[in-house]
PDB file of C-alpha atoms in Angstrom:
ATOM      1  CA  MET A 745      23.733 -11.898 -13.525  1.00  0.00           C
ATOM      2  CA  GLU A 746      25.821 -12.654 -16.659  1.00  0.00           C
ATOM      3  CA  ASP A 747      24.261 -14.995 -19.280  1.00  0.00           C
ATOM      4  CA  ARG A 748      26.226 -18.237 -19.939  1.00  0.00           C
ATOM      5  CA  TYR A 749      25.299 -19.668 -23.448  1.00  0.00           C
ATOM      6  CA  GLU A 750      25.790 -23.238 -24.849  1.00  0.00           C
ATOM      7  CA  HIS A 751      28.757 -23.154 -27.205  1.00  0.00           C
ATOM      8  CA  GLU A 752      29.627 -19.659 -26.157  1.00  0.00           C
ATOM      9  CA  ASP A 753      33.324 -20.305 -26.501  1.00  0.00           C
ATOM     10  CA  GLU A 754      32.983 -21.021 -30.261  1.00  0.00           C
ATOM     11  CA  GLU A 755      34.414 -18.632 -32.688  1.00  0.00           C
ATOM     12  CA  GLU A 756      31.800 -17.229 -35.270  1.00  0.00           C
ATOM     13  CA  VAL A 757      33.024 -17.992 -38.874  1.00  0.00           C
ATOM     14  CA  PRO A 758      31.588 -16.068 -41.628  1.00  0.00           C
ATOM     15  CA  VAL A 759      29.701 -18.080 -44.113  1.00  0.00           C
ATOM     16  CA  GLU A 760      30.341 -17.584 -47.928  1.00  0.00           C
ATOM     17  CA  ASP A 761      27.725 -18.021 -50.466  1.00  0.00           C
ATOM     18  CA  SER A 762      27.779 -21.682 -51.437  1.00  0.00           C
ATOM     19  CA  GLY A 763      26.162 -20.947 -54.937  1.00  0.00           C
ATOM     20  CA  ILE A 764      23.080 -23.002 -54.151  1.00  0.00           C
ATOM     21  CA  THR A 765      20.833 -23.026 -57.171  1.00  0.00           C
ATOM     22  CA  ARG A 766      17.129 -23.965 -57.071  1.00  0.00           C
ATOM     23  CA  THR A 767      15.234 -26.110 -59.647  1.00  0.00           C
ATOM     24  CA  PRO A 768      12.360 -24.790 -61.384  1.00  0.00           C
ATOM     25  CA  PRO A 769       8.898 -25.476 -59.683  1.00  0.00           C
ATOM     26  CA  GLU A 770       7.236 -28.773 -60.720  1.00  0.00           C
ATOM     27  CA  GLY A 771       3.859 -27.171 -61.220  1.00  0.00           C
ATOM     28  CA  ASN A 772       2.052 -28.497 -58.106  1.00  0.00           C
ATOM     29  CA  SER A 773       4.074 -26.906 -55.469  1.00  0.00           C
ATOM     30  CA  PHE A 774       0.921 -24.990 -54.051  1.00  0.00           C
ATOM     31  CA  SER A 775      -1.450 -28.089 -54.358  1.00  0.00           C
ATOM     32  CA  LYS A 776      -1.533 -28.757 -50.647  1.00  0.00           C
ATOM     33  CA  LYS A 777      -1.568 -25.410 -49.424  1.00  0.00           C
ATOM     34  CA  ASN A 778      -4.817 -23.697 -48.127  1.00  0.00           C
ATOM     35  CA  PHE A 779      -4.305 -19.863 -48.723  1.00  0.00           C
ATOM     36  CA  ASN A 780      -7.118 -19.086 -46.450  1.00  0.00           C
ATOM     37  CA  GLU A 781      -5.256 -20.482 -43.619  1.00  0.00           C
ATOM     38  CA  ASN A 782      -3.761 -18.193 -40.959  1.00  0.00           C
ATOM     39  CA  PRO A 783       0.118 -18.817 -41.178  1.00  0.00           C
ATOM     40  CA  GLU A 784       0.507 -18.119 -37.350  1.00  0.00           C
ATOM     41  CA  SER A 785      -1.681 -21.078 -36.645  1.00  0.00           C
ATOM     42  CA  GLU A 786       0.960 -23.324 -37.891  1.00  0.00           C
ATOM     43  CA  SER A 787       3.394 -22.204 -35.213  1.00  0.00           C
ATOM     44  CA  ASP A 788       0.792 -22.140 -32.285  1.00  0.00           C
ATOM     45  CA  ASP A 789       1.619 -25.500 -31.071  1.00  0.00           C
ATOM     46  CA  VAL A 790       5.350 -24.792 -30.430  1.00  0.00           C
ATOM     47  CA  MET A 791       5.600 -20.951 -29.798  1.00  0.00           C
ATOM     48  CA  PRO A 792       5.767 -19.822 -26.252  1.00  0.00           C
ATOM     49  CA  ALA A 793       4.272 -16.467 -24.885  1.00  0.00           C
ATOM     50  CA  ASP A 794       6.391 -13.383 -25.578  1.00  0.00           C
ATOM     51  CA  VAL A 795       8.977 -12.678 -22.971  1.00  0.00           C
ATOM     52  CA  SER A 796      10.401  -9.224 -23.605  1.00  0.00           C
ATOM     53  CA  GLU A 797      11.413  -7.279 -20.564  1.00  0.00           C
ATOM     54  CA  ASP A 798      14.262  -8.130 -18.014  1.00  0.00           C
ATOM     55  CA  VAL A 799      11.540  -8.484 -15.475  1.00  0.00           C
ATOM     56  CA  ASP A 800       9.515 -10.772 -17.448  1.00  0.00           C
ATOM     57  CA  VAL A 801      12.666 -12.903 -18.255  1.00  0.00           C
ATOM     58  CA  GLU A 802      13.379 -13.101 -14.494  1.00  0.00           C
ATOM     59  CA  LYS A 803       9.928 -14.199 -13.795  1.00  0.00           C
ATOM     60  CA  ALA A 804       9.864 -16.717 -16.742  1.00  0.00           C
ATOM     61  CA  GLU A 805      13.070 -18.328 -15.705  1.00  0.00           C
ATOM     62  CA  GLY A 806      11.672 -18.625 -12.145  1.00  0.00           C
ATOM     63  CA  CYS A 807       8.546 -20.343 -13.501  1.00  0.00           C
ATOM     64  CA  LEU A 808      10.496 -22.709 -15.487  1.00  0.00           C
ATOM     65  CA  ARG A 809      12.666 -23.800 -12.498  1.00  0.00           C
ATOM     66  CA  SER A 810       9.550 -24.142 -10.264  1.00  0.00           C
ATOM     67  CA  SER A 811       7.643 -26.142 -12.754  1.00  0.00           C
ATOM     68  CA  GLN A 812      10.429 -28.534 -13.050  1.00  0.00           C
ATOM     69  CA  VAL A 813       9.348 -29.484 -16.260  1.00  0.00           C
ATOM     70  CA  ASP A 814      12.349 -30.922 -18.223  1.00  0.00           C
ATOM     71  CA  GLY A 815      12.527 -29.205 -21.731  1.00  0.00           C
ATOM     72  CA  LYS A 816      10.077 -26.395 -21.144  1.00  0.00           C
ATOM     73  CA  TYR A 817      11.126 -23.371 -22.722  1.00  0.00           C
ATOM     74  CA  PHE A 818      10.570 -19.777 -23.876  1.00  0.00           C
ATOM     75  CA  LEU A 819      12.139 -17.270 -26.273  1.00  0.00           C
ATOM     76  CA  ARG A 820      13.491 -13.734 -25.326  1.00  0.00           C
ATOM     77  CA  PRO A 821      15.617 -11.131 -27.068  1.00  0.00           C
ATOM     78  CA  SER A 822      19.350 -11.212 -26.816  1.00  0.00           C
ATOM     79  CA  LYS A 823      20.796  -8.665 -24.329  1.00  0.00           C
ATOM     80  CA  GLN A 824      23.561  -8.005 -26.606  1.00  0.00           C
ATOM     81  CA  ASP A 825      21.710  -7.831 -29.743  1.00  0.00           C
ATOM     82  CA  LYS A 826      18.028  -6.965 -29.599  1.00  0.00           C
ATOM     83  CA  ASP A 827      17.373  -8.620 -33.193  1.00  0.00           C
ATOM     84  CA  ARG A 828      18.467 -11.887 -32.162  1.00  0.00           C
ATOM     85  CA  LYS A 829      16.506 -14.348 -29.859  1.00  0.00           C
ATOM     86  CA  VAL A 830      17.659 -16.607 -27.098  1.00  0.00           C
ATOM     87  CA  LEU A 831      16.027 -20.089 -26.480  1.00  0.00           C
ATOM     88  CA  VAL A 832      15.836 -20.630 -22.708  1.00  0.00           C
ATOM     89  CA  VAL A 833      15.316 -24.274 -21.757  1.00  0.00           C
ATOM     90  CA  TYR A 834      14.785 -25.757 -18.228  1.00  0.00           C
ATOM     91  CA  ASP A 835      17.070 -28.798 -17.810  1.00  0.00           C
ATOM     92  CA  SER A 836      15.839 -31.045 -14.790  1.00  0.00           C
ATOM     93  CA  ALA A 837      19.146 -32.996 -14.798  1.00  0.00           C
ATOM     94  CA  GLY A 838      21.310 -29.955 -14.234  1.00  0.00           C
ATOM     95  CA  GLN A 839      18.461 -28.119 -12.490  1.00  0.00           C
ATOM     96  CA  LYS A 840      19.058 -24.898 -14.451  1.00  0.00           C
ATOM     97  CA  CYS A 841      17.902 -22.948 -17.307  1.00  0.00           C
ATOM     98  CA  ARG A 842      20.080 -23.330 -20.402  1.00  0.00           C
ATOM     99  CA  LYS A 843      20.403 -20.642 -22.995  1.00  0.00           C
ATOM    100  CA  PHE A 844      20.928 -20.971 -26.639  1.00  0.00           C
ATOM    101  CA  LYS A 845      21.536 -18.028 -28.925  1.00  0.00           C
ATOM    102  CA  MET A 846      19.807 -18.229 -32.200  1.00  0.00           C
ATOM    103  CA  TYR A 847      21.697 -17.079 -35.350  1.00  0.00           C
ATOM    104  CA  GLY A 848      20.317 -16.288 -38.622  1.00  0.00           C
ATOM    105  CA  LEU A 849      21.950 -16.619 -42.201  1.00  0.00           C
ATOM    106  CA  GLY A 850      19.981 -15.147 -44.838  1.00  0.00           C
ATOM    107  CA  SER A 851      16.540 -16.614 -44.235  1.00  0.00           C
ATOM    108  CA  GLN A 852      17.581 -19.450 -42.157  1.00  0.00           C
ATOM    109  CA  VAL A 853      17.903 -19.757 -38.333  1.00  0.00           C
ATOM    110  CA  PHE A 854      20.081 -22.166 -36.364  1.00  0.00           C
ATOM    111  CA  LEU A 855      21.544 -22.538 -32.851  1.00  0.00           C
ATOM    112  CA  HIS A 856      25.411 -22.869 -33.877  1.00  0.00           C
ATOM    113  CA  LYS A 857      27.529 -23.856 -36.734  1.00  0.00           C
ATOM    114  CA  GLY A 858      27.315 -27.412 -37.659  1.00  0.00           C
ATOM    115  CA  GLU A 859      23.766 -27.796 -36.511  1.00  0.00           C
ATOM    116  CA  PRO A 860      20.755 -27.868 -38.829  1.00  0.00           C
ATOM    117  CA  THR A 861      19.316 -24.766 -40.220  1.00  0.00           C
ATOM    118  CA  PHE A 862      15.528 -24.023 -40.554  1.00  0.00           C
ATOM    119  CA  LEU A 863      13.206 -21.519 -42.385  1.00  0.00           C
ATOM    120  CA  CYS A 864      11.734 -20.106 -39.367  1.00  0.00           C
ATOM    121  CA  ILE A 865      11.898 -20.442 -35.502  1.00  0.00           C
ATOM    122  CA  ALA A 866       8.677 -22.647 -35.346  1.00  0.00           C
ATOM    123  CA  ASP A 867      10.513 -25.306 -37.390  1.00  0.00           C
ATOM    124  CA  LEU A 868      13.774 -25.061 -35.242  1.00  0.00           C
ATOM    125  CA  LEU A 869      11.483 -25.562 -32.198  1.00  0.00           C
ATOM    126  CA  ARG A 870       9.480 -28.535 -33.723  1.00  0.00           C
ATOM    127  CA  HIS A 871      12.869 -30.234 -34.709  1.00  0.00           C
ATOM    128  CA  TYR A 872      14.272 -29.945 -31.100  1.00  0.00           C
ATOM    129  CA  ARG A 873      11.176 -31.490 -29.781  1.00  0.00           C
ATOM    130  CA  CYS A 874      12.111 -34.696 -31.577  1.00  0.00           C
ATOM    131  CA  ASN A 875      15.899 -34.314 -31.381  1.00  0.00           C
ATOM    132  CA  ASP A 876      18.487 -33.545 -28.728  1.00  0.00           C
ATOM    133  CA  LEU A 877      19.604 -29.950 -28.282  1.00  0.00           C
ATOM    134  CA  PRO A 878      23.205 -29.360 -28.876  1.00  0.00           C
ATOM    135  CA  ILE A 879      24.653 -29.186 -25.304  1.00  0.00           C
ATOM    136  CA  SER A 880      28.305 -28.663 -24.965  1.00  0.00           C
ATOM    137  CA  ASP A 881      28.682 -30.601 -21.703  1.00  0.00           C
ATOM    138  CA  GLY A 882      27.251 -33.623 -23.011  1.00  0.00           C
ATOM    139  CA  GLY A 883      23.886 -33.490 -21.361  1.00  0.00           C
ATOM    140  CA  VAL A 884      20.705 -34.585 -23.080  1.00  0.00           C
ATOM    141  CA  ILE A 885      17.521 -32.487 -23.271  1.00  0.00           C
ATOM    142  CA  ARG A 886      14.705 -32.104 -25.863  1.00  0.00           C
ATOM    143  CA  LEU A 887      12.066 -29.224 -25.805  1.00  0.00           C
ATOM    144  CA  THR A 888       8.752 -30.584 -24.382  1.00  0.00           C
ATOM    145  CA  GLU A 889       6.362 -27.738 -23.815  1.00  0.00           C
ATOM    146  CA  PRO A 890       6.396 -23.870 -24.518  1.00  0.00           C
ATOM    147  CA  TYR A 891       6.001 -21.475 -21.458  1.00  0.00           C
ATOM    148  CA  GLN A 892       2.645 -19.896 -21.711  1.00  0.00           C
ATOM    149  CA  GLY A 893       3.062 -17.166 -19.039  1.00  0.00           C
ATOM    150  CA  HIS A 894       0.494 -16.777 -16.290  1.00  0.00           C
TER     151      HIS A 894
END
């Protein structure tokens, strides 16, 4: 089965350095950060279970379909580029799993050109819990809950 991604027909355009500069820190940048915190715990609320092998992907997609929970999602490696991730989301209106390739530019991640960029995957997932995913056919869907495996 060949994957069909949202915005697959768009041409990738190389992005040039925009010359963004950063202002010096104001001195209290770290005042609210607890350095004893586990950074992984910040993403626990949105990160799904790992789905890595083709068998796991088929099983996970089947679980999304059978749960019929609109916006339930998981991440998997891209079949074409193992360094990239694909966001798989169940769309109850279309009764199918939608797939979104994740792209990276420097230290930022995004779903396709023209969409917001994020410092990490967890931030991207949190954003699309409150905002509609960029769906090419005009559908409306938001992330609701991560797939946690069995």
